[in-house]
Amino acid sequence: MKLGIIFGGLSYEHEISIVSSIAIKDVIKNHSLSFIFLDENRDFYLIPNDKMKSKLFSSGDYKKCDKLQLDKNGFYTKGGLFSKEKKLEIDTIVSTMHGGDGEDGILSSLLDFYNIPFVAPRTEACVLSSNKYLTKSYAKEVDVKTIDYKYFVKNEKVKVDKFPCIVKPVKLGSSIGVSVVNDEKELEYACDVAFEFDDAIIIEPFIPGVKEYNLAGCKVNGEFEFSIVEEPQKTDFLDFDKKYLDFARTSTAQKALVDEKIEKKLKESFSKIYNTFFEGSLIRCDFFVVNNEVYLNEINSIPGSLSNYLFEDFNKTFDGLLNSLPTKKRVPISYEYVNKIHANKGK
Amino acid sequence: MKLGIIFGGLSYEHEISIVSSIAIKDVIKNHSLSFIFLDENRDFYLIPNDKMKSKLFSSGDYKKCDKLQLDKNGFYTKGGLFSKEKKLEIDTIVSTMHGGDGEDGILSSLLDFYNIPFVAPRTEACVLSSNKYLTKSYAKEVDVKTIDYKYFVKNEKVKVDKFPCIVKPVKLGSSIGVSVVNDEKELEYACDVAFEFDDAIIIEPFIPGVKEYNLAGCKVNGEFEFSIVEEPQKTDFLDFDKKYLDFARTSTAQKALVDEKIEKKLKESFSKIYNTFFEGSLIRCDFFVVNNEVYLNEINSIPGSLSNYLFEDFNKTFDGLLNSLPTKKRVPISYEYVNKIHANKGK
């Protein structure tokens, strides 16, 4: 297949999206790849494979590459004075656009609208996973536990009963704007930081030393395919560099030593979350385990470097997913009612 | 202001969207209007005001109107051999695109992406209101009651304990695909009908003679402005023509005789639902009242003819809303991490 890897975007995760797409370049084995970069001005560029280096973007040199126009059924190179516009030959788009423009549903809506097949969560699933408040509400509905929380919008009086707690902007990923707060004194500053990034925040109790497990997967022909379960390396969760490095990972992770019953519960919770909403995407769910109970921490609906490092045979699963993309029902347009009115008027 | 009314779309509600936009034409008083039609091929057309008649669309004659191209900051007429493309002069888009392409978040994502101000729910709010399952989950989170329900996806075994019940496709509005089911025998057919339109359905108990109240509103400068409360005219809820006529309504509705306490509860429930998620939109919430308790039935995030007929002074509220549209935070793009890696490599 001819795949178009789309990345960048006007978001706080712009940079890690670049890192992630570079990682993916050597991971996907069975397809030819084109790279489509969305810059901060929301212009699309076609990046030649041999130029896929982070410096191309930080230097602004990507602007010398061909611009692309998004339109019906695909991306087109702009026609010049003596050349006609040309359609970029791709069968399917694969999104590694983390954060805004990608995980918030904007890109999925665009691709849906312009009738371009894609590997990424559909708009609904993006909304459910990119907003932590809505993730919790959705998780309850599908019967998956989450940690208790409080939700505050800008200018609302923030009140917390128990410390330590974690303050998080409601929408950002990659620990951006997140703080652990040990007492009342630290609270105001942490909230100011979080509100710098977002108009709403959630505050959860911080559970020191909690067991964390990550599990990725997708549906292939209606059946779940799971990755191994990983216990993410414990570092201070604020370690930004470590988080960034996650997006560049390509070597296979170590399987967590996890009780069989817990592993089963993790997979059950994953399946409930994935449901029908996440079809067409490969996601990673990050869980906490407290007293043998599984709690969803967050859904990474476009995980860093597509969580390739968690799969024993990533290419097999990925190829299966490529062949299991949901199709949109063709809606018949009728003018039944309008015609009826006109027929009655004619009487 | 120069407003662009956008309507049509590839959806089961294509026709009523046309009816709704025609109704709106004479209702909006203080602004100049342009009409932008999205046809079933997802081409945009600029419809001259004097041609805004339903027959133009049912006959296909709209295709003689100028095509528009959606791009950064607006809509453009396509350039011809001797003419350059020209930007359509509009300040703000107003959506009367009910159903798919409009209420499902696709259009909001497009307008957001291309940086065009608009009156309509943002993508998140669209997703919460266009899917009845997610509406219920969201309502619980904001502490608004809804009627108990069961949720089934295609090919799942449907089981119902109590009759009569209502079977609804999870996403469609305007009673499309909805059936009241009186006993087990009728169930299979009703489910088949609903699954014709959607991949998932919800089934609720049917409460004969339940009190229904509709309330519309929006936030203007951070404060709620509400419409009157209407008790919708009781007809068989399957009366499609009546439903359609609702989209053409322009004469002021009659205020319901409703207890002061109930009216207060309706407004409180509306406010909880609207929250910060629905900012930028004028919505109508349809409620049930059972034993003095208020239950949300559904959120019409782009109600027929913008519910103008429910407002004592629609133009005042609408103009207030036009001046209260949410703005998206400008995200700063940095290459801090990439630069750090390169600096370390140079050491």
XYZ file of C-alpha atoms in Angstrom:
694
model
C 0.000 0.000 0.000
C 0.943 3.630 -0.410
C 0.651 5.295 2.978
C 0.736 8.982 3.802
C 2.082 9.639 7.299
C 0.621 12.915 8.519
C 2.220 14.805 11.423
C 2.916 18.229 12.949
C -0.116 20.407 13.594
C -0.840 23.583 15.504
C -0.446 22.116 18.980
C 1.726 21.855 22.058
C 2.659 18.396 20.820
C 3.907 19.600 17.439
C 7.501 18.674 18.212
C 6.848 15.201 19.552
C 4.691 14.515 16.531
C 7.762 15.167 14.368
C 9.857 12.854 16.555
C 7.153 10.197 16.365
C 6.840 10.295 12.570
C 10.617 9.981 12.170
C 10.537 6.908 14.428
C 7.722 5.358 12.386
C 9.714 5.768 9.164
C 11.909 2.748 9.864
C 9.259 0.725 11.654
C 6.649 0.293 8.914
C 8.092 -2.375 6.641
C 5.556 -3.484 4.050
C 4.400 -0.228 2.480
C 5.773 2.773 0.657
C 5.556 5.940 2.718
C 4.967 9.604 1.922
C 5.320 12.184 4.684
C 2.845 15.039 4.979
C 3.747 17.801 7.416
C 1.205 20.286 8.778
C 2.977 23.433 9.920
C 1.845 26.030 12.452
C 0.219 28.091 9.696
C -1.806 25.027 8.750
C -0.057 24.599 5.430
C 0.610 21.035 4.303
C 4.014 20.076 2.847
C 5.209 16.910 1.175
C 8.515 15.963 2.833
C 10.815 13.664 0.818
C 11.733 10.552 2.822
C 15.453 11.326 2.867
C 14.776 14.747 4.377
C 12.843 13.397 7.380
C 15.211 14.825 10.024
C 14.043 16.970 12.926
C 16.317 19.856 11.923
C 14.397 20.339 8.668
C 11.434 21.481 10.735
C 13.145 23.455 13.499
C 15.168 25.376 10.888
C 12.109 26.160 8.798
C 13.757 24.541 5.768
C 10.650 22.405 5.206
C 9.187 25.479 3.512
C 11.325 24.674 0.466
C 9.397 21.401 0.047
C 6.276 21.144 -2.131
C 3.091 22.528 -0.651
C 0.024 20.300 -0.687
C -3.626 21.205 -0.948
C -6.207 19.061 0.846
C -9.276 18.479 -1.297
C -11.738 15.777 -2.277
C -10.242 12.272 -2.180
C -6.696 13.343 -1.359
C -3.826 15.779 -1.264
C -2.748 17.688 -4.351
C 0.451 19.490 -5.270
C -0.351 23.044 -6.237
C -0.206 23.716 -9.933
C 2.299 26.353 -11.090
C 2.174 28.715 -14.008
C 2.934 25.943 -16.480
C 2.025 22.827 -14.466
C -1.301 21.354 -13.495
C -2.136 20.258 -9.964
C -1.354 16.616 -9.353
C -2.868 14.160 -6.908
C -0.469 12.626 -4.423
C -0.671 8.870 -4.846
C -1.683 7.459 -1.490
C -4.196 4.817 -0.498
C -4.483 5.560 3.212
C -3.408 8.253 5.645
C -1.787 7.261 8.940
C -1.831 9.946 11.593
C 1.008 10.506 14.037
C -0.338 13.961 14.777
C -0.477 13.921 18.559
C -2.290 16.623 20.501
C -4.370 19.383 18.926
C -5.336 19.218 15.240
C -4.796 15.438 15.422
C -6.086 13.826 18.597
C -8.828 16.430 19.096
C -10.772 15.254 16.042
C -10.047 18.098 13.638
C -7.939 16.018 11.238
C -10.303 13.044 11.393
C -13.192 15.332 10.455
C -11.221 16.730 7.532
C -10.280 13.283 6.243
C -13.835 12.069 6.703
C -15.211 15.066 4.866
C -12.795 14.744 1.954
C -13.383 11.010 1.773
C -9.818 9.877 2.478
C -9.304 6.510 4.261
C -7.247 6.842 7.438
C -5.743 5.050 10.410
C -6.645 7.192 13.430
C -9.605 7.432 15.772
C -12.743 8.884 14.150
C -13.951 12.302 15.367
C -16.121 10.886 18.176
C -13.330 8.752 19.595
C -10.933 11.708 19.430
C -13.272 13.832 21.507
C -13.743 11.058 24.076
C -10.023 10.528 24.537
C -8.541 14.012 24.188
C -10.617 15.550 26.970
C -9.892 13.903 30.340
C -13.262 14.946 31.741
C -15.123 13.305 28.876
C -12.852 10.245 29.095
C -13.959 9.729 32.689
C -17.606 10.173 31.841
C -17.297 7.732 28.918
C -15.323 5.197 30.997
C -18.115 5.124 33.589
C -20.664 4.469 30.868
C -18.722 1.480 29.534
C -18.140 0.259 33.103
C -14.410 0.956 33.482
C -13.191 2.540 36.730
C -11.253 5.797 36.814
C -9.680 7.712 39.708
C -12.046 10.185 41.425
C -11.539 13.751 40.375
C -12.716 17.326 40.530
C -13.276 19.482 37.488
C -12.813 23.257 37.437
C -13.150 25.844 34.700
C -11.198 29.094 34.497
C -12.078 31.694 37.152
C -13.882 29.105 39.249
C -12.803 28.799 42.918
C -10.571 25.721 43.164
C -11.053 23.641 46.320
C -9.135 20.493 47.230
C -9.691 18.419 50.372
C -6.775 16.033 50.243
C -3.101 16.276 49.415
C -0.988 15.231 47.601
C -2.971 15.698 44.405
C -2.262 16.074 40.696
C -3.432 19.074 38.716
C -3.854 18.518 34.979
C -5.069 20.662 32.087
C -8.160 18.861 30.831
C -6.902 18.389 27.291
C -3.125 18.186 26.982
C -1.071 15.027 26.791
C 2.579 14.258 27.479
C 2.423 15.671 31.035
C 2.370 19.235 29.703
C 1.128 21.618 32.391
C 0.763 18.823 34.973
C 1.901 19.305 38.606
C 1.944 17.218 41.765
C 0.733 19.411 44.602
C 1.739 18.589 48.176
C -0.191 21.218 50.083
C -2.544 24.176 49.891
C 0.343 26.603 49.365
C 1.431 24.941 46.133
C -2.094 24.686 44.742
C -2.571 28.162 43.328
C 0.637 28.109 41.309
C -0.103 24.620 39.928
C -3.562 25.755 38.844
C -2.137 28.882 37.214
C 0.274 26.686 35.253
C -2.465 24.300 34.133
C -4.801 27.158 33.168
C -1.980 28.602 31.047
C -2.588 25.687 28.695
C -6.295 25.125 29.001
C -9.615 26.640 30.078
C -10.448 23.714 32.344
C -8.493 21.449 34.686
C -9.016 18.248 36.598
C -7.552 17.457 39.994
C -7.055 13.882 41.176
C -5.538 12.401 44.318
C -1.869 11.542 43.759
C -1.142 7.936 44.712
C 2.588 7.568 45.354
C 4.082 4.349 44.059
C 0.907 3.277 42.259
C 1.373 0.374 39.841
C 1.100 1.517 36.232
C 0.542 -0.686 33.203
C 0.291 0.261 29.542
C -1.491 -1.826 26.954
C -1.934 -1.072 23.254
C -4.140 -2.740 20.690
C -6.695 -2.505 17.951
C -9.450 -4.502 16.287
C -8.466 -6.570 13.261
C -11.414 -8.083 11.395
C -13.582 -7.606 14.440
C -11.164 -9.345 16.844
C -8.878 -7.636 19.331
C -5.123 -7.820 18.895
C -3.226 -6.739 21.982
C 0.345 -5.693 22.599
C 2.349 -6.943 25.556
C 1.641 -5.250 28.865
C 4.406 -2.866 29.867
C 5.120 -1.411 33.252
C 6.424 2.000 32.232
C 9.811 2.891 33.661
C 9.325 4.814 36.881
C 10.783 8.256 36.705
C 9.464 11.450 38.127
C 6.366 11.784 35.963
C 7.375 15.357 35.262
C 10.459 14.197 33.415
C 9.657 15.777 30.091
C 12.702 14.411 28.258
C 11.789 10.867 29.228
C 8.254 11.476 27.956
C 9.619 12.827 24.702
C 11.939 9.893 24.283
C 8.893 7.635 24.441
C 7.802 9.104 21.147
C 11.039 7.992 19.487
C 10.981 4.412 20.805
C 11.437 1.623 18.310
C 13.073 -1.238 20.236
C 10.796 -3.819 21.767
C 9.743 -3.145 25.347
C 10.088 -5.578 28.222
C 6.980 -7.516 29.205
C 5.746 -6.572 32.660
C 5.675 -9.194 35.377
C 1.954 -9.044 35.846
C -0.467 -11.451 37.451
C -2.546 -13.389 34.932
C -5.817 -12.191 36.477
C -4.711 -8.572 36.296
C -3.627 -8.986 32.688
C -7.076 -10.355 31.898
C -8.711 -7.400 33.628
C -6.486 -4.974 31.717
C -7.513 -6.528 28.412
C -11.192 -6.521 29.392
C -11.016 -2.852 30.338
C -9.188 -2.050 27.107
C -11.873 -3.817 25.075
C -14.685 -1.961 26.841
C -12.987 1.356 26.137
C -12.162 0.534 22.505
C -15.740 -0.616 21.921
C -16.950 0.311 18.434
C -15.927 3.944 18.922
C -12.203 3.448 18.359
C -12.437 1.256 15.273
C -9.854 2.223 12.672
C -7.284 3.221 15.257
C -4.462 1.669 17.234
C -4.613 3.080 20.752
C -2.730 2.709 24.013
C -4.555 2.680 27.333
C -2.588 3.582 30.448
C -3.915 1.961 33.596
C -3.372 2.141 37.343
C -3.789 -0.945 39.508
C -4.819 -0.327 43.125
C -5.768 -3.252 45.401
C -6.110 -5.534 42.386
C -8.593 -3.174 40.784
C -7.893 -1.744 37.337
C -8.400 1.994 36.785
C -8.096 3.751 33.445
C -5.632 6.625 33.688
C -5.751 7.822 30.103
C -6.422 6.850 26.516
C -3.687 7.690 24.027
C -5.732 7.596 20.891
C -2.651 8.269 18.723
C 0.138 6.922 20.932
C 3.792 7.938 20.454
C 5.365 6.114 17.465
C 2.116 4.124 17.331
C 3.301 2.063 20.350
C 5.223 -0.100 17.873
C 7.680 -1.071 20.640
C 4.916 -2.812 22.590
C 4.073 -5.309 19.841
C 5.798 -8.595 19.280
C 5.026 -8.285 15.576
C 3.973 -4.697 14.996
C 3.828 -4.987 11.205
C 1.460 -7.931 11.331
C -0.989 -6.092 13.597
C -0.622 -2.833 11.700
C -1.252 -4.506 8.341
C -4.314 -6.190 9.805
C -5.609 -2.821 10.972
C -5.027 -1.310 7.527
C -7.393 -3.929 6.161
C -10.033 -3.375 8.866
C -10.804 0.321 8.515
C -14.448 1.265 9.093
C -16.356 2.497 6.092
C -18.907 5.239 6.267
C -22.414 4.364 5.220
C -23.482 6.136 2.068
C -26.437 8.330 2.992
C -29.163 8.577 0.357
C -30.345 12.144 -0.236
C -34.039 12.505 -0.981
C -36.337 15.440 -1.610
C -39.436 13.556 -0.562
C -40.770 16.212 1.768
C -40.043 19.153 -0.510
C -41.663 17.343 -3.425
C -44.711 16.554 -1.303
C -45.153 20.214 -0.406
C -44.907 21.233 -4.052
C -47.370 18.534 -5.094
C -49.856 19.756 -2.468
C -49.412 23.376 -3.536
C -50.214 22.387 -7.112
C -53.580 20.951 -6.056
C -22.333 41.967 10.077
C -22.035 39.837 6.977
C -23.259 36.351 7.811
C -22.914 33.177 5.777
C -25.751 30.733 6.426
C -24.476 27.232 5.736
C -26.882 24.343 5.143
C -27.485 21.055 3.318
C -24.867 18.353 3.883
C -24.584 14.666 3.187
C -27.134 13.513 5.758
C -30.604 12.194 6.371
C -31.513 15.704 7.480
C -30.398 17.350 4.230
C -33.924 18.350 3.286
C -34.941 19.809 6.625
C -31.727 21.773 6.661
C -32.873 23.445 3.437
C -36.291 24.157 4.960
C -34.627 25.567 8.066
C -32.295 27.910 6.177
C -35.194 29.273 4.130
C -37.071 29.979 7.364
C -34.064 31.779 8.832
C -33.808 34.081 5.813
C -36.660 36.285 6.971
C -35.987 35.948 10.665
C -32.491 37.451 10.936
C -33.035 41.188 10.715
C -29.851 43.096 11.456
C -27.306 41.523 9.118
C -26.713 40.868 5.470
C -26.926 37.196 4.582
C -25.163 34.957 2.080
C -26.347 31.381 1.626
C -23.840 28.544 1.279
C -25.245 25.177 0.257
C -23.347 21.914 0.711
C -24.663 19.326 -1.702
C -24.536 15.543 -1.464
C -21.237 15.485 -3.388
C -19.796 17.820 -0.782
C -19.498 20.711 -3.170
C -20.265 24.169 -1.797
C -22.439 26.602 -3.774
C -23.240 30.264 -3.240
C -27.024 30.623 -3.545
C -28.323 34.142 -4.353
C -30.870 35.271 -1.746
C -33.706 35.564 -4.264
C -33.182 31.954 -5.343
C -33.598 30.512 -1.852
C -36.593 28.286 -2.680
C -36.733 24.577 -1.937
C -37.330 23.694 -5.590
C -33.908 25.027 -6.574
C -32.396 22.159 -4.613
C -34.797 19.337 -5.399
C -34.552 20.139 -9.116
C -30.755 20.226 -9.072
C -30.830 23.772 -10.483
C -28.523 24.944 -7.687
C -25.704 23.517 -9.793
C -25.965 26.574 -12.021
C -24.940 28.759 -9.051
C -21.298 29.645 -8.316
C -19.215 26.931 -6.720
C -17.271 27.842 -3.623
C -13.968 26.492 -2.366
C -13.360 26.260 1.389
C -9.862 27.354 2.313
C -7.979 29.363 4.924
C -10.057 32.168 6.445
C -13.097 31.691 4.258
C -14.896 30.551 1.143
C -13.634 31.454 -2.309
C -15.275 31.533 -5.708
C -13.266 29.434 -8.112
C -11.228 31.423 -10.591
C -12.034 30.899 -14.256
C -9.840 31.168 -17.318
C -9.791 34.962 -17.171
C -10.830 35.604 -13.562
C -8.978 35.181 -10.269
C -10.485 33.461 -7.263
C -12.286 35.866 -4.976
C -12.973 35.642 -1.256
C -16.623 35.675 -0.262
C -17.104 38.610 2.074
C -18.440 37.167 5.315
C -17.577 37.826 8.945
C -19.190 34.804 10.546
C -20.748 31.532 9.475
C -24.082 30.452 10.959
C -24.865 26.775 10.621
C -28.329 25.438 9.988
C -26.852 22.152 8.835
C -28.805 19.666 10.925
C -27.754 16.040 11.167
C -24.565 14.597 9.681
C -21.829 16.905 8.369
C -23.257 19.629 10.637
C -24.329 18.396 14.055
C -21.770 15.559 14.109
C -18.821 17.939 14.354
C -17.435 17.664 10.822
C -18.319 21.211 9.773
C -17.194 22.692 13.105
C -13.824 21.002 12.674
C -13.495 22.373 9.144
C -14.357 25.910 10.221
C -12.031 25.662 13.202
C -9.220 24.374 11.006
C -9.656 27.083 8.379
C -9.963 29.758 11.060
C -13.478 30.937 10.234
C -15.662 32.298 13.086
C -18.947 30.457 13.424
C -22.213 30.138 15.325
C -22.607 26.411 16.007
C -21.446 24.012 18.683
C -17.686 23.306 18.586
C -16.584 19.772 17.637
C -16.687 18.438 21.226
C -20.210 19.686 21.845
C -21.353 18.228 18.520
C -20.112 14.798 19.494
C -21.779 14.991 22.915
C -25.138 15.947 21.473
C -25.336 14.019 18.203
C -24.805 10.610 19.775
C -27.602 9.743 22.222
C -25.405 7.277 24.114
C -22.737 9.912 24.708
C -25.401 12.482 25.585
C -26.586 10.240 28.413
C -23.078 9.633 29.662
C -22.310 13.372 29.557
C -25.611 14.289 31.238
C -24.794 11.990 34.159
C -21.405 13.656 34.560
C -22.966 17.120 34.755
C -25.652 15.794 37.098
C -28.695 15.916 34.826
C -31.069 12.938 34.835
C -31.926 10.994 31.686
C -34.307 8.091 31.073
C -32.753 4.636 31.646
C -31.753 2.879 28.482
C -30.067 -0.063 26.867
C -27.447 0.264 24.155
C -26.911 -2.302 21.397
C -24.529 -2.442 18.459
C -25.241 -4.192 15.158
C -25.372 -8.004 15.320
C -25.654 -7.944 19.106
C -28.570 -9.878 20.655
C -31.245 -7.319 21.579
C -33.048 -7.986 24.856
C -35.823 -5.897 26.351
C -37.567 -6.595 29.664
C -40.388 -4.115 29.573
C -42.872 -2.901 26.989
C -43.844 -0.475 25.557
C -40.394 0.829 24.671
C -38.872 3.169 22.095
C -36.153 2.039 19.717
C -33.914 4.789 18.342
C -30.857 4.871 16.078
C -28.111 6.277 18.300
C -27.301 9.237 16.066
C -30.233 10.475 14.004
C -32.509 13.355 14.836
C -36.012 14.291 13.726
C -37.485 10.900 14.751
C -35.892 9.207 11.738
C -35.793 5.433 12.258
C -37.568 5.664 15.638
C -40.337 3.201 16.607
C -42.568 2.627 19.599
C -42.633 -1.101 20.320
C -45.558 -2.625 22.184
C -44.422 -6.211 22.521
C -41.705 -8.740 21.761
C -43.201 -9.475 18.317
C -42.706 -5.907 17.111
C -39.182 -5.634 18.467
C -37.215 -7.296 15.701
C -38.714 -5.197 12.946
C -38.183 -1.965 14.911
C -34.535 -2.868 15.482
C -34.075 -3.713 11.806
C -35.469 -0.296 10.900
C -33.203 1.524 13.360
C -30.140 -0.441 12.244
C -30.919 0.570 8.664
C -29.845 4.064 9.661
C -27.140 3.419 12.203
C -24.696 0.856 13.593
C -25.951 1.268 17.143
C -29.328 1.804 18.788
C -30.689 2.714 22.175
C -33.894 1.406 23.676
C -35.772 3.313 26.377
C -39.046 2.668 28.167
C -41.897 4.500 26.442
C -43.845 6.624 28.908
C -47.317 7.330 27.471
C -48.547 10.861 28.096
C -45.286 12.062 29.583
C -45.020 15.840 29.962
C -42.573 17.326 27.460
C -40.997 20.764 27.625
C -38.574 22.425 25.222
C -36.220 25.211 26.204
C -33.678 26.991 24.021
C -30.906 29.358 24.969
C -27.295 30.395 24.772
C -24.644 32.273 26.701
C -24.273 35.970 25.916
C -21.245 37.599 27.540
C -21.029 34.740 30.010
C -24.691 34.984 31.093
C -27.483 32.657 30.034
C -30.318 33.951 27.897
C -33.274 31.599 27.772
C -36.240 31.276 25.470
C -39.758 30.715 26.731
C -40.597 27.154 27.748
C -42.798 25.437 25.205
C -44.881 22.339 25.634
C -44.592 20.845 22.166
C -47.875 20.068 20.492
C -48.796 16.449 21.153
C -49.051 14.467 17.994
C -48.006 10.956 17.366
C -44.253 11.347 17.695
C -43.888 9.484 14.417
C -45.584 12.296 12.572
C -42.774 13.142 10.220
C -44.551 16.053 8.523
C -45.142 17.746 11.860
C -41.469 17.312 12.689
C -40.507 18.791 9.345
C -42.839 21.718 9.812
C -40.990 22.506 13.024
C -37.977 23.365 10.926
C -39.951 26.003 9.050
C -41.461 27.689 12.120
C -41.143 31.435 12.392
C -44.173 32.622 14.377
C -43.773 32.932 18.117
C -44.738 29.876 20.123
C -47.115 29.788 23.031
C -45.610 29.806 26.507
C -46.273 26.576 28.380
C -48.301 26.660 31.566
C -45.522 25.367 33.726
C -44.986 25.483 37.452
C -42.373 28.037 38.555
C -40.308 25.394 40.340
C -40.266 23.164 37.268
C -39.284 26.097 35.079
C -36.393 26.796 37.434
C -35.318 23.148 37.269
C -35.508 23.180 33.473
C -33.255 26.227 33.338
C -30.822 24.725 35.823
C -30.621 21.512 33.829
C -30.152 23.474 30.616
C -27.292 25.449 32.177
C -25.546 22.307 33.400
C -25.767 20.776 29.936
C -24.647 23.931 28.113
C -21.728 24.309 30.515
C -18.631 25.651 28.742
C -18.871 22.959 26.056
C -21.688 24.556 24.070
C -20.332 28.106 24.008
C -20.779 29.721 20.603
C -24.029 27.910 19.918
C -27.733 28.379 20.432
C -29.207 25.028 21.438
C -32.576 23.595 22.367
C -32.908 21.010 25.114
C -35.979 18.790 25.093
C -36.992 17.571 28.525
C -39.419 15.112 30.079
C -40.978 15.802 33.453
C -41.958 12.752 35.511
C -43.117 13.126 39.141
C -41.766 16.669 39.243
C -38.318 15.461 38.212
C -36.686 16.851 35.080
C -35.106 14.407 32.608
C -33.119 15.408 29.551
C -34.555 13.763 26.447
C -32.248 15.220 23.851
C -29.993 18.114 22.964
C -30.645 19.789 19.620
C -27.312 21.451 19.153
C -28.466 23.094 15.901
C -32.232 23.275 16.415
C -34.666 23.705 13.516
C -34.743 27.337 12.291
C -32.519 28.102 15.306
C -35.587 27.870 17.573
C -36.307 31.499 16.667
C -40.014 30.956 17.414
C -39.256 30.275 21.092
C -37.665 33.675 21.737
C -39.511 36.826 22.674
C -36.808 38.846 20.931
C -34.801 36.417 18.849
C -32.690 39.067 17.131
C -31.521 40.553 20.432
C -30.362 37.159 21.738
C -28.876 36.163 18.407
C -26.923 39.416 18.077
C -25.640 38.950 21.617
C -24.460 35.447 20.726
C -22.703 36.764 17.596
C -20.643 38.983 19.881
C -19.882 36.200 22.373
C -18.201 33.597 20.199
C -15.365 31.694 21.865
C -11.898 32.334 20.521
C -9.291 29.630 20.217
C -6.104 30.131 22.160
C -3.097 30.697 19.928
C -0.724 27.804 20.585
C 2.967 28.721 20.491
C 5.077 26.279 18.492
C 8.548 25.650 19.891
C 11.433 23.411 18.874
C 12.931 23.356 22.357
C 13.337 19.614 22.573
C 14.674 19.127 19.053
C 17.147 21.976 19.572
C 18.274 20.459 22.880
C 19.016 17.130 21.212
C 21.000 18.831 18.497
C 22.945 20.912 21.038
C 23.817 17.742 23.002
C 24.897 15.949 19.836
C 27.270 18.805 19.069
C 29.087 18.406 22.403
